[in-house]
Amino acid sequence: MKPLAPFRRELLFLIPPLVFLGAFYFYPLSQIFKLSFFSAGDWGTAPLTKLLTAPFFFKILWFTTWQAAVSTLLTFALALPGAYVFCRYDFWGKNALKSFFTIPFVLPTVAVAAGFRALGAFWGFSAPGEGSIWMILAAHVFYNYAVVLRMVEGFWKNIAPGAAEAARTLGASPVKAFVKITLPLLRPVLAAAGLLVFVFCFSSFGVILVLGGTRFSTIEVEIYRQAAHIFNLPAAAALSLVQILFTFPVMWVHAGIQRRSAVPLTPGPAARRRPAGVREKITAALPLGLASLFLGAPLAALAAASVSGPDGLSFVFYRALTQNPADSVFFAPPLESALLSFQFAAAAMVMAAGLALPAALFLSRAKGLWSAFFDPVFMLPLSTSAVTLGFGFIIALDRPPLNLRAGVMLIPIAHALVAFPFATRILLPAMRGVPQILRDAAAVLGASSFRVWRAVDLPAVSRAMVAAGVFAFTISMGEFGAAAFVARPDAPTLPVAIYRFLGQPGALNHGQAMAMSCLLMAFSAAGFLLMDRAGAGWTGDI
């Protein structure tokens, strides 16, 4: 039998990820399109037309858009000074502080919202159920601060300082040198980070659902309400279609910008030094101090709320996590939900890492149009909200050959789909960093393709594999949007259980929600720190 040509053999790497995406991404999306245009059995645009003429639609679309834009601007206002300090200066505890600043990004949105809800209750901003736009914006900045910090700092440190220093020597002020020299070089990464944060805020679900109350609703929240509360599936499908039409082009542009700006501008990083003098020390300390206070306050408020009983410090809420006072058949004790979440996360981790490995292998070896086409294809789940994916699952995966709706596998499949783009992005730089000359040398010495991969590639990417798996596990533990649709009443994940407890009256229910949020926050933070310790936590290339 004639062996496959090298590139044809590499095309085999496409089979696992494309089969998975075809079954659990493109097929559910096609059913959303079908429900939008064939709801009555014949082709028609009635659901979409009815939605576009409804008075509430443009109000929701306008709020979704402007809050995402304002959240993005506020995130840049807080994160850019921090990126400048991390890029320019060295100081004690720098890596630990950067890890702390990154932890909010991996925290579950429900836990973040619960933290801001606890902080709002402490300061008296708003009562539960009323909703606060300021808390929503603050939570979005909290969640996306690390995206801007890591992406911009990772790019900025590779810009040679010579041009800006020459401009300063010729008499330009620091501000003018930045505007004329540095800012134009930063534009690609600023655009990429801005588009990514905008999409994250545009498709925000857990934050709006918990902090928005009855006053504020985005497209994501309305999809959930129309499908889960009103049971108006055609309207939910039409809203999902609108959401897809908004986010797809944005993420496609983002992928193009990332490809064009992926090459470092200099062979090595710019030199960094310790702050000298009072002015530089204040310049470095002020943005980092403000960020530490802003990012730490909700976490501290959440921890305090979880141990604040009627008579002061108490662990009554944690002890109540194992109880079922109502003796309900559909009630799952929170610790059982935590165990289920661990099991789902382990399954999602195996699936996401197992799919990301061949995807990253192909992208690291493909050239030209092949890489340019499949790179954004593998990122498509990132441009589709988890709410839309969960809605697609419940309308598509309820009949043969994919009749999975009655089982429990829908949750880890959905979580693997959400984590797959991130895992691919973590593995890809490690794959591309393996020198081709090592593979060629092993092949010349008679090693088969599999042995070349096992002896050369696998040792080089093993740490990245650990990081990708841990990141997928962490994402699964905190994922809420898809789980809100597909989780069974008697088998909720931990984020779904938190949301249910937050929606119930009584101090005990609220306290248990805070306690579960603290546990979930601890799980997620530990997962990230483990991934960061593996040395392949986050390259900034999302």
mmCIF file of C-alpha atoms in Angstrom, residues 10-19 358-359 362 370 374 378:
data_model
loop_
_atom_site.group_PDB
_atom_site.id
_atom_site.type_symbol
_atom_site.label_atom_id
_atom_site.label_comp_id
_atom_site.label_asym_id
_atom_site.label_seq_id
_atom_site.Cartn_x
_atom_site.Cartn_y
_atom_site.Cartn_z
ATOM 1 C CA GLU A 10 -1.526 15.786 8.115
ATOM 2 C CA LEU A 11 -5.031 16.281 6.721
ATOM 3 C CA LEU A 12 -6.033 13.303 8.878
ATOM 4 C CA PHE A 13 -5.560 15.568 11.903
ATOM 5 C CA LEU A 14 -8.606 17.512 10.709
ATOM 6 C CA ILE A 15 -10.983 14.565 11.059
ATOM 7 C CA PRO A 16 -11.562 14.517 14.875
ATOM 8 C CA PRO A 17 -12.135 18.272 15.369
ATOM 9 C CA LEU A 18 -14.220 18.643 12.191
ATOM 10 C CA VAL A 19 -16.439 15.658 13.058
ATOM 11 C CA PRO A 358 -4.859 17.269 16.382
ATOM 12 C CA ALA A 359 -6.246 20.731 15.599
ATOM 13 C CA PHE A 362 -2.577 20.623 11.770
ATOM 14 C CA TRP A 370 -5.167 25.988 4.696
ATOM 15 C CA PHE A 374 -9.157 26.490 9.392
ATOM 16 C CA PHE A 378 -11.621 26.257 14.957
#
